[in-house]
Amino acid sequence: MSKKILILAGDGIGPEIVAEAVKVLAALQQRHGLKIELEHALVGGAAYDAFGSPLPQQTMQLARAADAILLGAVGGTKWESLDIALRPEKGLLGLRAGLQLFANLRPAILYPQLASASTLRPEVVAGLDIMIIRELTGDIYFGQPRGVRRLDNGERQGFNTMVYAESEIERIARVAFETALKRNRRVCSVDKANVLEATELWREVVTRVGKDYPQVQLSHMYVDNAAMQLVRAPKQFDVMVTGNMFGDILSDCAAMLTGSIGMLPSAALDVHGKGMYEPIHGSAPDIAGKGVANPLATILSVAMLLRYSLHNEVLALRVEQAVQRVLDQGLRTPDIYAEGCRKVGTREIGDAVVAALSV
Ligand code: NAD
């Protein structure tokens, strides 16, 4: 049966990079038996311009009906002065919350061909392949009560609440263990159980869920140590699982180990494996329309979509190998350019990946 994929190009470089990813999907459809139907809709600033909302109802309806969503990026200076509820980023948050996409999967992979792009020494990062799994719909970002109150002495006090229910911890832990089964079978759970009760419970529940996965080796690490270890010896990690706030920080830190923001995909999944897939970078207004944006993070997001929502590991690997081949050929967009390589634009990289799919 054919699967519905909703394409949300978004703003800035979004339409340029998504066009290349759509070429890849079309090639898989035409030449490799992938059964999909593509639909397109607006989100972010483009949706605000057309409909007065960053997440119009029709986009949300299509998103609910889709099996998976591929998103470019949203945002740009043009919309920065809007009321916060109308800003492009609200479109993204609305999709994540409305579709209950609670599991954020962020691989940090450093391709050997790009080892010099990292600010860390090549021997520390070459061959890096970590999967950070961040809980996305709970924690201090959503906990109540929250706000700024006036104390008896007249000064103001800001407050937020870190909360995690057992069921929320259990479902993200299961995602981590299931993911580890498809990788090197190690999970490191990150918390601050020595100080915060909410994360003491986190550790207890993750340990309990871990008993269902005897094939996976579970370890625990305090978040401060995890941050240190990520830059000291990142290759010790396979899957890291953590809450929303710690994951926010650690996943960006891990991304930067690779030094190339244009290369990293991500997924946000619901309990059924339906997901929204997007590059980790933003809409890059500084290079929008110039034809130089790196589309590989978006193309690699297609690989994640194939793996996690369409359960098509064969085609997921085909896409990832095609990207590797293009890097082997020495083709580089300016953001990952190094001496001795050939500098090319967005379309040429996309065309090269499409050609490499059939090798
Ligand atoms: P950004 O990720 O858009 O850009 C940061 C730097 O990386 C820029 O120099 C940009 O040119 C470069 N870059 C990013 N993606 C690239 C690519 N594919 N190829 C080559 N270079 C690339 O971050 P920013 O500048 O802080 O934000 C710009 C806008 O994007 C803002 O409106 C922000 O709110 C939005 N944003 C959106 C998302 C999202 O849609 N998920 C994420 C982050 C930021």
JSON list of C-alpha atoms in Angstrom, two decimals, residues 64-291:
[
{"chain": "A", "resi": 64, "resn": "ARG", "atom": "CA", "xyz": [-2.50, 14.20, 10.67]},
{"chain": "A", "resi": 65, "resn": "ALA", "atom": "CA", "xyz": [-3.43, 12.15, 7.59]},
{"chain": "A", "resi": 66, "resn": "ALA", "atom": "CA", "xyz": [0.19, 11.58, 6.49]},
{"chain": "A", "resi": 67, "resn": "ASP", "atom": "CA", "xyz": [2.35, 8.58, 7.39]},
{"chain": "A", "resi": 68, "resn": "ALA", "atom": "CA", "xyz": [5.40, 10.82, 7.57]},
{"chain": "A", "resi": 69, "resn": "ILE", "atom": "CA", "xyz": [6.35, 14.47, 7.12]},
{"chain": "A", "resi": 70, "resn": "LEU", "atom": "CA", "xyz": [9.46, 15.92, 5.55]},
{"chain": "A", "resi": 71, "resn": "LEU", "atom": "CA", "xyz": [10.20, 19.48, 6.60]},
{"chain": "A", "resi": 72, "resn": "GLY", "atom": "CA", "xyz": [12.83, 21.94, 5.33]},
{"chain": "A", "resi": 73, "resn": "ALA", "atom": "CA", "xyz": [13.16, 24.78, 7.83]},
{"chain": "A", "resi": 74, "resn": "VAL", "atom": "CA", "xyz": [11.15, 27.75, 9.02]},
{"chain": "A", "resi": 75, "resn": "GLY", "atom": "CA", "xyz": [11.89, 31.32, 10.04]},
{"chain": "A", "resi": 76, "resn": "GLY", "atom": "CA", "xyz": [13.54, 34.47, 8.82]},
{"chain": "A", "resi": 77, "resn": "THR", "atom": "CA", "xyz": [14.08, 38.11, 9.66]},
{"chain": "A", "resi": 78, "resn": "LYS", "atom": "CA", "xyz": [10.94, 39.10, 7.76]},
{"chain": "A", "resi": 79, "resn": "TRP", "atom": "CA", "xyz": [8.73, 37.56, 10.48]},
{"chain": "A", "resi": 80, "resn": "GLU", "atom": "CA", "xyz": [10.81, 38.39, 13.57]},
{"chain": "A", "resi": 81, "resn": "SER", "atom": "CA", "xyz": [8.67, 41.35, 14.61]},
{"chain": "A", "resi": 82, "resn": "LEU", "atom": "CA", "xyz": [5.42, 39.36, 14.59]},
{"chain": "A", "resi": 83, "resn": "ASP", "atom": "CA", "xyz": [3.61, 38.51, 17.80]},
{"chain": "A", "resi": 84, "resn": "ILE", "atom": "CA", "xyz": [5.25, 35.38, 19.23]},
{"chain": "A", "resi": 85, "resn": "ALA", "atom": "CA", "xyz": [2.12, 33.27, 18.58]},
{"chain": "A", "resi": 86, "resn": "LEU", "atom": "CA", "xyz": [2.33, 34.04, 14.85]},
{"chain": "A", "resi": 87, "resn": "ARG", "atom": "CA", "xyz": [6.06, 33.51, 14.35]},
{"chain": "A", "resi": 88, "resn": "PRO", "atom": "CA", "xyz": [7.17, 30.76, 11.95]},
{"chain": "A", "resi": 89, "resn": "GLU", "atom": "CA", "xyz": [8.70, 28.64, 14.75]},
{"chain": "A", "resi": 90, "resn": "LYS", "atom": "CA", "xyz": [5.22, 28.30, 16.28]},
{"chain": "A", "resi": 91, "resn": "GLY", "atom": "CA", "xyz": [4.29, 26.26, 13.21]},
{"chain": "A", "resi": 92, "resn": "LEU", "atom": "CA", "xyz": [6.95, 23.71, 14.11]},
{"chain": "A", "resi": 93, "resn": "LEU", "atom": "CA", "xyz": [6.05, 23.58, 17.78]},
{"chain": "A", "resi": 94, "resn": "GLY", "atom": "CA", "xyz": [2.37, 23.22, 16.85]},
{"chain": "A", "resi": 95, "resn": "LEU", "atom": "CA", "xyz": [3.16, 20.24, 14.62]},
{"chain": "A", "resi": 96, "resn": "ARG", "atom": "CA", "xyz": [5.29, 18.55, 17.29]},
{"chain": "A", "resi": 97, "resn": "ALA", "atom": "CA", "xyz": [2.69, 19.08, 20.01]},
{"chain": "A", "resi": 98, "resn": "GLY", "atom": "CA", "xyz": [-0.38, 18.39, 17.82]},
{"chain": "A", "resi": 99, "resn": "LEU", "atom": "CA", "xyz": [1.04, 15.13, 16.50]},
{"chain": "A", "resi": 100, "resn": "GLN", "atom": "CA", "xyz": [2.52, 14.14, 19.88]},
{"chain": "A", "resi": 101, "resn": "LEU", "atom": "CA", "xyz": [5.98, 13.68, 18.47]},
{"chain": "A", "resi": 102, "resn": "PHE", "atom": "CA", "xyz": [7.64, 12.89, 21.79]},
{"chain": "A", "resi": 103, "resn": "ALA", "atom": "CA", "xyz": [10.84, 11.19, 20.64]},
{"chain": "A", "resi": 104, "resn": "ASN", "atom": "CA", "xyz": [13.54, 13.25, 19.01]},
{"chain": "A", "resi": 105, "resn": "LEU", "atom": "CA", "xyz": [16.26, 11.21, 17.30]},
{"chain": "A", "resi": 106, "resn": "ARG", "atom": "CA", "xyz": [19.38, 13.16, 16.46]},
{"chain": "A", "resi": 107, "resn": "PRO", "atom": "CA", "xyz": [22.27, 11.23, 14.98]},
{"chain": "A", "resi": 108, "resn": "ALA", "atom": "CA", "xyz": [25.68, 12.86, 15.16]},
{"chain": "A", "resi": 109, "resn": "ILE", "atom": "CA", "xyz": [27.77, 11.20, 12.49]},
{"chain": "A", "resi": 110, "resn": "LEU", "atom": "CA", "xyz": [31.13, 12.38, 11.31]},
{"chain": "A", "resi": 111, "resn": "TYR", "atom": "CA", "xyz": [31.79, 11.00, 7.86]},
{"chain": "A", "resi": 112, "resn": "PRO", "atom": "CA", "xyz": [35.47, 10.08, 7.48]},
{"chain": "A", "resi": 113, "resn": "GLN", "atom": "CA", "xyz": [35.59, 12.27, 4.37]},
{"chain": "A", "resi": 114, "resn": "LEU", "atom": "CA", "xyz": [34.72, 15.32, 6.53]},
{"chain": "A", "resi": 115, "resn": "ALA", "atom": "CA", "xyz": [36.91, 14.60, 9.58]},
{"chain": "A", "resi": 116, "resn": "SER", "atom": "CA", "xyz": [38.75, 17.90, 9.17]},
{"chain": "A", "resi": 117, "resn": "ALA", "atom": "CA", "xyz": [35.46, 19.86, 9.53]},
{"chain": "A", "resi": 118, "resn": "SER", "atom": "CA", "xyz": [35.35, 19.25, 13.29]},
{"chain": "A", "resi": 119, "resn": "THR", "atom": "CA", "xyz": [37.01, 21.60, 15.75]},
{"chain": "A", "resi": 120, "resn": "LEU", "atom": "CA", "xyz": [38.17, 18.52, 17.67]},
{"chain": "A", "resi": 121, "resn": "ARG", "atom": "CA", "xyz": [41.23, 16.51, 16.71]},
{"chain": "A", "resi": 122, "resn": "PRO", "atom": "CA", "xyz": [40.47, 13.95, 13.95]},
{"chain": "A", "resi": 123, "resn": "GLU", "atom": "CA", "xyz": [41.50, 11.00, 16.15]},
{"chain": "A", "resi": 124, "resn": "VAL", "atom": "CA", "xyz": [38.89, 12.04, 18.75]},
{"chain": "A", "resi": 125, "resn": "VAL", "atom": "CA", "xyz": [36.00, 12.30, 16.28]},
{"chain": "A", "resi": 126, "resn": "ALA", "atom": "CA", "xyz": [36.81, 10.33, 13.10]},
{"chain": "A", "resi": 127, "resn": "GLY", "atom": "CA", "xyz": [34.18, 7.64, 12.67]},
{"chain": "A", "resi": 128, "resn": "LEU", "atom": "CA", "xyz": [31.88, 9.21, 15.28]},
{"chain": "A", "resi": 129, "resn": "ASP", "atom": "CA", "xyz": [28.36, 7.76, 15.19]},
{"chain": "A", "resi": 130, "resn": "ILE", "atom": "CA", "xyz": [26.14, 8.67, 18.15]},
{"chain": "A", "resi": 131, "resn": "MET", "atom": "CA", "xyz": [22.36, 8.67, 18.34]},
{"chain": "A", "resi": 132, "resn": "ILE", "atom": "CA", "xyz": [20.97, 11.14, 20.84]},
{"chain": "A", "resi": 133, "resn": "ILE", "atom": "CA", "xyz": [17.39, 10.47, 21.84]},
{"chain": "A", "resi": 134, "resn": "ARG", "atom": "CA", "xyz": [15.75, 13.45, 23.47]},
{"chain": "A", "resi": 135, "resn": "GLU", "atom": "CA", "xyz": [12.30, 13.42, 25.06]},
{"chain": "A", "resi": 136, "resn": "LEU", "atom": "CA", "xyz": [10.48, 16.24, 23.33]},
{"chain": "A", "resi": 137, "resn": "THR", "atom": "CA", "xyz": [7.09, 16.91, 24.91]},
{"chain": "A", "resi": 138, "resn": "GLY", "atom": "CA", "xyz": [7.70, 16.91, 28.67]},
{"chain": "A", "resi": 139, "resn": "ASP", "atom": "CA", "xyz": [10.11, 18.20, 31.32]},
{"chain": "A", "resi": 140, "resn": "ILE", "atom": "CA", "xyz": [10.68, 21.75, 32.51]},
{"chain": "A", "resi": 141, "resn": "TYR", "atom": "CA", "xyz": [9.66, 23.19, 29.11]},
{"chain": "A", "resi": 142, "resn": "PHE", "atom": "CA", "xyz": [6.06, 22.14, 29.66]},
{"chain": "A", "resi": 143, "resn": "GLY", "atom": "CA", "xyz": [5.78, 21.64, 33.45]},
{"chain": "A", "resi": 144, "resn": "GLN", "atom": "CA", "xyz": [3.29, 23.63, 35.52]},
{"chain": "A", "resi": 145, "resn": "PRO", "atom": "CA", "xyz": [3.34, 25.82, 37.53]},
{"chain": "A", "resi": 146, "resn": "ARG", "atom": "CA", "xyz": [5.58, 28.27, 35.72]},
{"chain": "A", "resi": 147, "resn": "GLY", "atom": "CA", "xyz": [5.88, 32.01, 35.55]},
{"chain": "A", "resi": 148, "resn": "VAL", "atom": "CA", "xyz": [7.26, 35.06, 37.32]},
{"chain": "A", "resi": 149, "resn": "ARG", "atom": "CA", "xyz": [5.78, 35.97, 40.71]},
{"chain": "A", "resi": 150, "resn": "ARG", "atom": "CA", "xyz": [6.20, 38.78, 43.19]},
{"chain": "A", "resi": 151, "resn": "LEU", "atom": "CA", "xyz": [7.72, 37.80, 46.55]},
{"chain": "A", "resi": 152, "resn": "ASP", "atom": "CA", "xyz": [6.74, 39.33, 49.91]},
{"chain": "A", "resi": 153, "resn": "ASN", "atom": "CA", "xyz": [9.87, 41.47, 49.88]},
{"chain": "A", "resi": 154, "resn": "GLY", "atom": "CA", "xyz": [8.80, 42.97, 46.54]},
{"chain": "A", "resi": 155, "resn": "GLU", "atom": "CA", "xyz": [11.37, 41.35, 44.27]},
{"chain": "A", "resi": 156, "resn": "ARG", "atom": "CA", "xyz": [10.29, 39.14, 41.36]},
{"chain": "A", "resi": 157, "resn": "GLN", "atom": "CA", "xyz": [11.02, 35.43, 41.20]},
{"chain": "A", "resi": 158, "resn": "GLY", "atom": "CA", "xyz": [11.00, 33.31, 38.03]},
{"chain": "A", "resi": 159, "resn": "PHE", "atom": "CA", "xyz": [10.05, 29.64, 38.38]},
{"chain": "A", "resi": 160, "resn": "ASN", "atom": "CA", "xyz": [9.56, 26.52, 36.25]},
{"chain": "A", "resi": 161, "resn": "THR", "atom": "CA", "xyz": [8.77, 22.95, 37.13]},
{"chain": "A", "resi": 162, "resn": "MET", "atom": "CA", "xyz": [10.63, 19.84, 36.02]},
{"chain": "A", "resi": 163, "resn": "VAL", "atom": "CA", "xyz": [8.12, 17.02, 35.74]},
{"chain": "A", "resi": 164, "resn": "TYR", "atom": "CA", "xyz": [8.21, 13.53, 34.29]},
{"chain": "A", "resi": 165, "resn": "ALA", "atom": "CA", "xyz": [5.51, 10.88, 34.67]},
{"chain": "A", "resi": 166, "resn": "GLU", "atom": "CA", "xyz": [6.57, 7.22, 34.69]},
{"chain": "A", "resi": 167, "resn": "SER", "atom": "CA", "xyz": [4.70, 6.58, 31.43]},
{"chain": "A", "resi": 168, "resn": "GLU", "atom": "CA", "xyz": [6.57, 9.41, 29.68]},
{"chain": "A", "resi": 169, "resn": "ILE", "atom": "CA", "xyz": [9.92, 8.04, 30.83]},
{"chain": "A", "resi": 170, "resn": "GLU", "atom": "CA", "xyz": [9.00, 4.49, 29.92]},
{"chain": "A", "resi": 171, "resn": "ARG", "atom": "CA", "xyz": [7.99, 5.28, 26.33]},
{"chain": "A", "resi": 172, "resn": "ILE", "atom": "CA", "xyz": [11.15, 7.26, 25.56]},
{"chain": "A", "resi": 173, "resn": "ALA", "atom": "CA", "xyz": [13.28, 4.57, 27.23]},
{"chain": "A", "resi": 174, "resn": "ARG", "atom": "CA", "xyz": [11.68, 1.97, 24.96]},
{"chain": "A", "resi": 175, "resn": "VAL", "atom": "CA", "xyz": [12.54, 4.06, 21.89]},
{"chain": "A", "resi": 176, "resn": "ALA", "atom": "CA", "xyz": [16.14, 4.18, 23.09]},
{"chain": "A", "resi": 177, "resn": "PHE", "atom": "CA", "xyz": [16.42, 0.43, 23.70]},
{"chain": "A", "resi": 178, "resn": "GLU", "atom": "CA", "xyz": [14.69, -0.44, 20.41]},
{"chain": "A", "resi": 179, "resn": "THR", "atom": "CA", "xyz": [17.04, 1.94, 18.58]},
{"chain": "A", "resi": 180, "resn": "ALA", "atom": "CA", "xyz": [20.06, 0.42, 20.30]},
{"chain": "A", "resi": 181, "resn": "LEU", "atom": "CA", "xyz": [18.98, -3.02, 19.11]},
{"chain": "A", "resi": 182, "resn": "LYS", "atom": "CA", "xyz": [19.43, -1.78, 15.53]},
{"chain": "A", "resi": 183, "resn": "ARG", "atom": "CA", "xyz": [22.86, -0.32, 16.36]},
{"chain": "A", "resi": 184, "resn": "ASN", "atom": "CA", "xyz": [25.66, -1.29, 18.75]},
{"chain": "A", "resi": 185, "resn": "ARG", "atom": "CA", "xyz": [23.36, -2.30, 21.64]},
{"chain": "A", "resi": 186, "resn": "ARG", "atom": "CA", "xyz": [24.51, 0.24, 24.19]},
{"chain": "A", "resi": 187, "resn": "VAL", "atom": "CA", "xyz": [22.32, 2.86, 25.89]},
{"chain": "A", "resi": 188, "resn": "CYS", "atom": "CA", "xyz": [23.64, 5.60, 28.15]},
{"chain": "A", "resi": 189, "resn": "SER", "atom": "CA", "xyz": [20.84, 7.31, 30.09]},
{"chain": "A", "resi": 190, "resn": "VAL", "atom": "CA", "xyz": [21.67, 10.84, 31.15]},
{"chain": "A", "resi": 191, "resn": "ASP", "atom": "CA", "xyz": [20.16, 12.43, 34.27]},
{"chain": "A", "resi": 192, "resn": "LYS", "atom": "CA", "xyz": [20.93, 14.43, 37.38]},
{"chain": "A", "resi": 193, "resn": "ALA", "atom": "CA", "xyz": [19.65, 11.80, 39.80]},
{"chain": "A", "resi": 194, "resn": "ASN", "atom": "CA", "xyz": [21.99, 12.96, 42.56]},
{"chain": "A", "resi": 195, "resn": "VAL", "atom": "CA", "xyz": [20.15, 16.30, 42.83]},
{"chain": "A", "resi": 196, "resn": "LEU", "atom": "CA", "xyz": [16.73, 16.17, 41.12]},
{"chain": "A", "resi": 197, "resn": "GLU", "atom": "CA", "xyz": [13.94, 13.83, 42.24]},
{"chain": "A", "resi": 198, "resn": "ALA", "atom": "CA", "xyz": [12.31, 13.94, 38.79]},
{"chain": "A", "resi": 199, "resn": "THR", "atom": "CA", "xyz": [15.47, 12.45, 37.30]},
{"chain": "A", "resi": 200, "resn": "GLU", "atom": "CA", "xyz": [15.90, 10.00, 40.18]},
{"chain": "A", "resi": 201, "resn": "LEU", "atom": "CA", "xyz": [12.58, 8.57, 39.00]},
{"chain": "A", "resi": 202, "resn": "TRP", "atom": "CA", "xyz": [13.91, 8.77, 35.42]},
{"chain": "A", "resi": 203, "resn": "ARG", "atom": "CA", "xyz": [16.86, 6.55, 36.36]},
{"chain": "A", "resi": 204, "resn": "GLU", "atom": "CA", "xyz": [14.63, 4.09, 38.21]},
{"chain": "A", "resi": 205, "resn": "VAL", "atom": "CA", "xyz": [12.19, 3.72, 35.30]},
{"chain": "A", "resi": 206, "resn": "VAL", "atom": "CA", "xyz": [14.91, 3.46, 32.62]},
{"chain": "A", "resi": 207, "resn": "THR", "atom": "CA", "xyz": [16.58, 0.74, 34.70]},
{"chain": "A", "resi": 208, "resn": "ARG", "atom": "CA", "xyz": [13.28, -1.14, 34.97]},
{"chain": "A", "resi": 209, "resn": "VAL", "atom": "CA", "xyz": [12.57, -0.90, 31.23]},
{"chain": "A", "resi": 210, "resn": "GLY", "atom": "CA", "xyz": [16.15, -2.00, 30.55]},
{"chain": "A", "resi": 211, "resn": "LYS", "atom": "CA", "xyz": [15.37, -5.39, 32.13]},
{"chain": "A", "resi": 212, "resn": "ASP", "atom": "CA", "xyz": [13.15, -6.08, 29.08]},
{"chain": "A", "resi": 213, "resn": "TYR", "atom": "CA", "xyz": [16.21, -5.64, 26.85]},
{"chain": "A", "resi": 214, "resn": "PRO", "atom": "CA", "xyz": [18.91, -7.97, 28.24]},
{"chain": "A", "resi": 215, "resn": "GLN", "atom": "CA", "xyz": [20.77, -7.76, 24.90]},
{"chain": "A", "resi": 216, "resn": "VAL", "atom": "CA", "xyz": [21.36, -4.03, 25.44]},
{"chain": "A", "resi": 217, "resn": "GLN", "atom": "CA", "xyz": [24.02, -2.77, 27.82]},
{"chain": "A", "resi": 218, "resn": "LEU", "atom": "CA", "xyz": [22.64, 0.09, 29.94]},
{"chain": "A", "resi": 219, "resn": "SER", "atom": "CA", "xyz": [24.74, 2.70, 31.73]},
{"chain": "A", "resi": 220, "resn": "HIS", "atom": "CA", "xyz": [23.83, 5.94, 33.52]},
{"chain": "A", "resi": 221, "resn": "MET", "atom": "CA", "xyz": [25.67, 9.23, 33.54]},
{"chain": "A", "resi": 222, "resn": "TYR", "atom": "CA", "xyz": [25.08, 12.58, 35.24]},
{"chain": "A", "resi": 223, "resn": "VAL", "atom": "CA", "xyz": [24.48, 15.32, 32.72]},
{"chain": "A", "resi": 224, "resn": "ASP", "atom": "CA", "xyz": [27.53, 17.39, 33.70]},
{"chain": "A", "resi": 225, "resn": "ASN", "atom": "CA", "xyz": [29.79, 14.40, 33.18]},
{"chain": "A", "resi": 226, "resn": "ALA", "atom": "CA", "xyz": [27.98, 13.54, 29.92]},
{"chain": "A", "resi": 227, "resn": "ALA", "atom": "CA", "xyz": [28.72, 17.03, 28.56]},
{"chain": "A", "resi": 228, "resn": "MET", "atom": "CA", "xyz": [32.36, 16.59, 29.50]},
{"chain": "A", "resi": 229, "resn": "GLN", "atom": "CA", "xyz": [32.61, 13.09, 28.02]},
{"chain": "A", "resi": 230, "resn": "LEU", "atom": "CA", "xyz": [30.99, 14.22, 24.76]},
{"chain": "A", "resi": 231, "resn": "VAL", "atom": "CA", "xyz": [33.89, 16.53, 24.05]},
{"chain": "A", "resi": 232, "resn": "ARG", "atom": "CA", "xyz": [36.57, 14.37, 25.71]},
{"chain": "A", "resi": 233, "resn": "ALA", "atom": "CA", "xyz": [35.86, 10.94, 24.20]},
{"chain": "A", "resi": 234, "resn": "PRO", "atom": "CA", "xyz": [32.61, 11.02, 22.22]},
{"chain": "A", "resi": 235, "resn": "LYS", "atom": "CA", "xyz": [33.16, 7.67, 20.52]},
{"chain": "A", "resi": 236, "resn": "GLN", "atom": "CA", "xyz": [32.40, 5.86, 23.81]},
{"chain": "A", "resi": 237, "resn": "PHE", "atom": "CA", "xyz": [28.67, 6.51, 23.17]},
{"chain": "A", "resi": 238, "resn": "ASP", "atom": "CA", "xyz": [26.24, 4.56, 21.01]},
{"chain": "A", "resi": 239, "resn": "VAL", "atom": "CA", "xyz": [22.70, 5.67, 22.02]},
{"chain": "A", "resi": 240, "resn": "MET", "atom": "CA", "xyz": [22.22, 8.43, 24.60]},
{"chain": "A", "resi": 241, "resn": "VAL", "atom": "CA", "xyz": [18.73, 8.96, 26.02]},
{"chain": "A", "resi": 242, "resn": "THR", "atom": "CA", "xyz": [17.76, 11.95, 28.09]},
{"chain": "A", "resi": 243, "resn": "GLY", "atom": "CA", "xyz": [15.02, 14.44, 28.99]},
{"chain": "A", "resi": 244, "resn": "ASN", "atom": "CA", "xyz": [13.96, 17.48, 27.07]},
{"chain": "A", "resi": 245, "resn": "MET", "atom": "CA", "xyz": [16.22, 20.11, 28.62]},
{"chain": "A", "resi": 246, "resn": "PHE", "atom": "CA", "xyz": [19.39, 18.05, 28.94]},
{"chain": "A", "resi": 247, "resn": "GLY", "atom": "CA", "xyz": [18.77, 16.69, 25.43]},
{"chain": "A", "resi": 248, "resn": "ASP", "atom": "CA", "xyz": [18.37, 20.17, 24.00]},
{"chain": "A", "resi": 249, "resn": "ILE", "atom": "CA", "xyz": [21.86, 21.08, 25.12]},
{"chain": "A", "resi": 250, "resn": "LEU", "atom": "CA", "xyz": [23.65, 17.75, 24.61]},
{"chain": "A", "resi": 251, "resn": "SER", "atom": "CA", "xyz": [22.26, 17.22, 21.10]},
{"chain": "A", "resi": 252, "resn": "ASP", "atom": "CA", "xyz": [23.58, 20.59, 19.92]},
{"chain": "A", "resi": 253, "resn": "CYS", "atom": "CA", "xyz": [26.91, 19.86, 21.53]},
{"chain": "A", "resi": 254, "resn": "ALA", "atom": "CA", "xyz": [27.07, 16.47, 19.77]},
{"chain": "A", "resi": 255, "resn": "ALA", "atom": "CA", "xyz": [26.05, 18.05, 16.47]},
{"chain": "A", "resi": 256, "resn": "MET", "atom": "CA", "xyz": [28.93, 20.46, 16.69]},
{"chain": "A", "resi": 257, "resn": "LEU", "atom": "CA", "xyz": [31.40, 17.62, 17.18]},
{"chain": "A", "resi": 258, "resn": "THR", "atom": "CA", "xyz": [30.84, 16.94, 13.51]},
{"chain": "A", "resi": 259, "resn": "GLY", "atom": "CA", "xyz": [31.43, 20.56, 12.54]},
{"chain": "A", "resi": 260, "resn": "SER", "atom": "CA", "xyz": [29.00, 20.49, 9.64]},
{"chain": "A", "resi": 261, "resn": "ILE", "atom": "CA", "xyz": [25.47, 21.67, 10.38]},
{"chain": "A", "resi": 262, "resn": "GLY", "atom": "CA", "xyz": [24.44, 21.02, 6.78]},
{"chain": "A", "resi": 263, "resn": "MET", "atom": "CA", "xyz": [24.97, 17.26, 7.18]},
{"chain": "A", "resi": 264, "resn": "LEU", "atom": "CA", "xyz": [22.80, 16.31, 10.15]},
{"chain": "A", "resi": 265, "resn": "PRO", "atom": "CA", "xyz": [19.25, 14.97, 9.90]},
{"chain": "A", "resi": 266, "resn": "SER", "atom": "CA", "xyz": [16.71, 14.44, 12.69]},
{"chain": "A", "resi": 267, "resn": "ALA", "atom": "CA", "xyz": [13.44, 12.70, 13.40]},
{"chain": "A", "resi": 268, "resn": "ALA", "atom": "CA", "xyz": [10.60, 13.38, 15.81]},
{"chain": "A", "resi": 269, "resn": "LEU", "atom": "CA", "xyz": [8.42, 10.31, 16.31]},
{"chain": "A", "resi": 270, "resn": "ASP", "atom": "CA", "xyz": [5.07, 9.48, 17.92]},
{"chain": "A", "resi": 271, "resn": "VAL", "atom": "CA", "xyz": [4.23, 6.19, 19.66]},
{"chain": "A", "resi": 272, "resn": "HIS", "atom": "CA", "xyz": [3.28, 4.54, 16.37]},
{"chain": "A", "resi": 273, "resn": "GLY", "atom": "CA", "xyz": [6.48, 5.49, 14.55]},
{"chain": "A", "resi": 274, "resn": "LYS", "atom": "CA", "xyz": [4.85, 8.24, 12.53]},
{"chain": "A", "resi": 275, "resn": "GLY", "atom": "CA", "xyz": [7.37, 11.02, 12.31]},
{"chain": "A", "resi": 276, "resn": "MET", "atom": "CA", "xyz": [8.45, 14.41, 11.16]},
{"chain": "A", "resi": 277, "resn": "TYR", "atom": "CA", "xyz": [11.90, 14.49, 9.58]},
{"chain": "A", "resi": 278, "resn": "GLU", "atom": "CA", "xyz": [14.02, 17.58, 9.15]},
{"chain": "A", "resi": 279, "resn": "PRO", "atom": "CA", "xyz": [17.60, 18.79, 8.98]},
{"chain": "A", "resi": 280, "resn": "ILE", "atom": "CA", "xyz": [18.82, 20.14, 12.34]},
{"chain": "A", "resi": 281, "resn": "HIS", "atom": "CA", "xyz": [19.77, 23.50, 10.84]},
{"chain": "A", "resi": 282, "resn": "GLY", "atom": "CA", "xyz": [17.50, 26.51, 10.35]},
{"chain": "A", "resi": 283, "resn": "SER", "atom": "CA", "xyz": [16.37, 28.40, 7.28]},
{"chain": "A", "resi": 284, "resn": "ALA", "atom": "CA", "xyz": [19.77, 30.07, 6.74]},
{"chain": "A", "resi": 285, "resn": "PRO", "atom": "CA", "xyz": [18.41, 33.39, 5.42]},
{"chain": "A", "resi": 286, "resn": "ASP", "atom": "CA", "xyz": [21.99, 34.54, 4.73]},
{"chain": "A", "resi": 287, "resn": "ILE", "atom": "CA", "xyz": [22.34, 32.07, 1.84]},
{"chain": "A", "resi": 288, "resn": "ALA", "atom": "CA", "xyz": [18.69, 31.60, 0.80]},
{"chain": "A", "resi": 289, "resn": "GLY", "atom": "CA", "xyz": [18.11, 31.84, -2.95]},
{"chain": "A", "resi": 290, "resn": "LYS", "atom": "CA", "xyz": [21.81, 31.57, -3.80]},
{"chain": "A", "resi": 291, "resn": "GLY", "atom": "CA", "xyz": [21.77, 27.89, -4.74]}
]
